[in-house]
Short mmCIF file of C-alpha atoms in Angstrom, two decimals:
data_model
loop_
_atom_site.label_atom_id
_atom_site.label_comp_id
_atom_site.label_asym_id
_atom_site.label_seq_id
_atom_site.Cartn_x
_atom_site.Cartn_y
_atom_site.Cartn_z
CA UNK A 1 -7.66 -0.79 -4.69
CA UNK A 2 -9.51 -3.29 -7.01
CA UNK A 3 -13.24 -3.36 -7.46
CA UNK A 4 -14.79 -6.38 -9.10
CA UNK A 5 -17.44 -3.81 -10.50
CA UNK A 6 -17.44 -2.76 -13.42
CA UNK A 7 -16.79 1.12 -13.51
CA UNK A 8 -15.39 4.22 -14.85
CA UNK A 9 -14.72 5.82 -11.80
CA UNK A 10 -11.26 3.77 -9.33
CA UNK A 11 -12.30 2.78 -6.09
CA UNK A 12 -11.86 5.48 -2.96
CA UNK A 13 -8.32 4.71 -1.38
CA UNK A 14 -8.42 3.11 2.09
CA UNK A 15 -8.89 5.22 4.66
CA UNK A 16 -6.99 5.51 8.44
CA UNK A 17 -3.77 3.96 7.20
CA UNK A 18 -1.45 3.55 9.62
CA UNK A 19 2.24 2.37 8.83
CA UNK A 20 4.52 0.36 11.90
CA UNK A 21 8.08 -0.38 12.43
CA UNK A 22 8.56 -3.85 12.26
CA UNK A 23 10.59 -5.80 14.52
CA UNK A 24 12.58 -7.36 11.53
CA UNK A 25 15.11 -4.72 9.90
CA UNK A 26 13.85 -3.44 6.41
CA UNK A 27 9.83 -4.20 7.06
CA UNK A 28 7.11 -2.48 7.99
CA UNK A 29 3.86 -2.87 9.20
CA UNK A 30 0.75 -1.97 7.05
CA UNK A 31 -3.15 -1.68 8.31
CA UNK A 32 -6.17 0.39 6.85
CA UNK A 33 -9.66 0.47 7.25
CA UNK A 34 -11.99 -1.31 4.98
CA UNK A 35 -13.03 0.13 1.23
CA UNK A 36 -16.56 -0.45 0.53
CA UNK A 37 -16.23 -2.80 -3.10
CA UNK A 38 -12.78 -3.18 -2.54
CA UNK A 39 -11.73 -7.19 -3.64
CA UNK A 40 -8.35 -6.66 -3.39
CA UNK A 41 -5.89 -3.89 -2.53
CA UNK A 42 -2.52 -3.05 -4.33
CA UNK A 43 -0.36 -1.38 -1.90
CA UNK A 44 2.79 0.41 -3.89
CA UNK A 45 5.76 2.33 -2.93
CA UNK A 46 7.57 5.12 -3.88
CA UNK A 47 11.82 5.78 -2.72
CA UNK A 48 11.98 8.83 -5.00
CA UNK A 49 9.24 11.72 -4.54
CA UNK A 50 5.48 11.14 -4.90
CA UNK A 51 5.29 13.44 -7.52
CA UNK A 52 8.49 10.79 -9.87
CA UNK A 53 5.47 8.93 -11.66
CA UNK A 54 7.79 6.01 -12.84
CA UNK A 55 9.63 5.40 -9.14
CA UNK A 56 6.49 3.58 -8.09
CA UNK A 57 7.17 -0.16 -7.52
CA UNK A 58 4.95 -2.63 -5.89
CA UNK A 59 5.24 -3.70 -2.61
CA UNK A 60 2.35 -6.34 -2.67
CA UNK A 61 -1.36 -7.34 -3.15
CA UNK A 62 -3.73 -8.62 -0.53
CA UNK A 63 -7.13 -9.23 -0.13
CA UNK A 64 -6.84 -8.43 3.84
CA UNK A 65 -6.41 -4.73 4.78
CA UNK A 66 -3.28 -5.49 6.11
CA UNK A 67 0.23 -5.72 4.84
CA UNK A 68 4.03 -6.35 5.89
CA UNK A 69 5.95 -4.36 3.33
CA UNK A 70 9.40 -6.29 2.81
CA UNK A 71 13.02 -5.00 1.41
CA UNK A 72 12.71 -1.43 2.41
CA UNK A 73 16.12 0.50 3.34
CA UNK A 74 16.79 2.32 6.36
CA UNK A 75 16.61 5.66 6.67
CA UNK A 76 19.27 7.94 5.31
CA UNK A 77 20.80 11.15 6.35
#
C-alpha cells in the first residue's frame, strides 16, 4: 500500500482479503477492504516461501481494492 502522506511509518496492509479462482486458467481473483490513506495498492506475489525475501515479484498496482492476478501456475503435487 501507497500513502500520498508523507511518513515514516508504511501504511496498515488491507484488511479481509479474500483470494478467488478465476474462471480463466492461471488467474485469480483479488478483493480487500479499504486502507484508510491508501492511494494506491501494490499487490505482490511470492512462488517460493514467504520467508525467500528476493522470490517476491509483482503481480500489479491498482488504485481499486480489487485485482485479477494473471500468469500464475497451477497447483503442483
Amino acid at each position: 500500500v501507497r500513502s500520498n502522506k508523507r511518513s515514516e511509518e508504511e501504511p496498515a496492509m488491507p484488511l479481509k482479503l479474500r483470494a478467488r479462482i478465476s474462471e480463466q486458467v492461471g488467474q485469480a481473483r483479488l478483493d480487500w477492504a479499504t486502507t484508510r490513506g491508501a492511494v494506491l495498492y501494490v499487490v505482490e506475489h511470492n512462488a517460493v516461501s514467504p520467508d525467500q525475501a528476493d522470490a517476491w515479484q509483482s503481480a500489479g498496482e491498482t488504485t481499486r481494492t480489487r485485482l485479477v492476478v494473471k500468469g500464475l501456475e497451477s497447483a503442483k503435487e
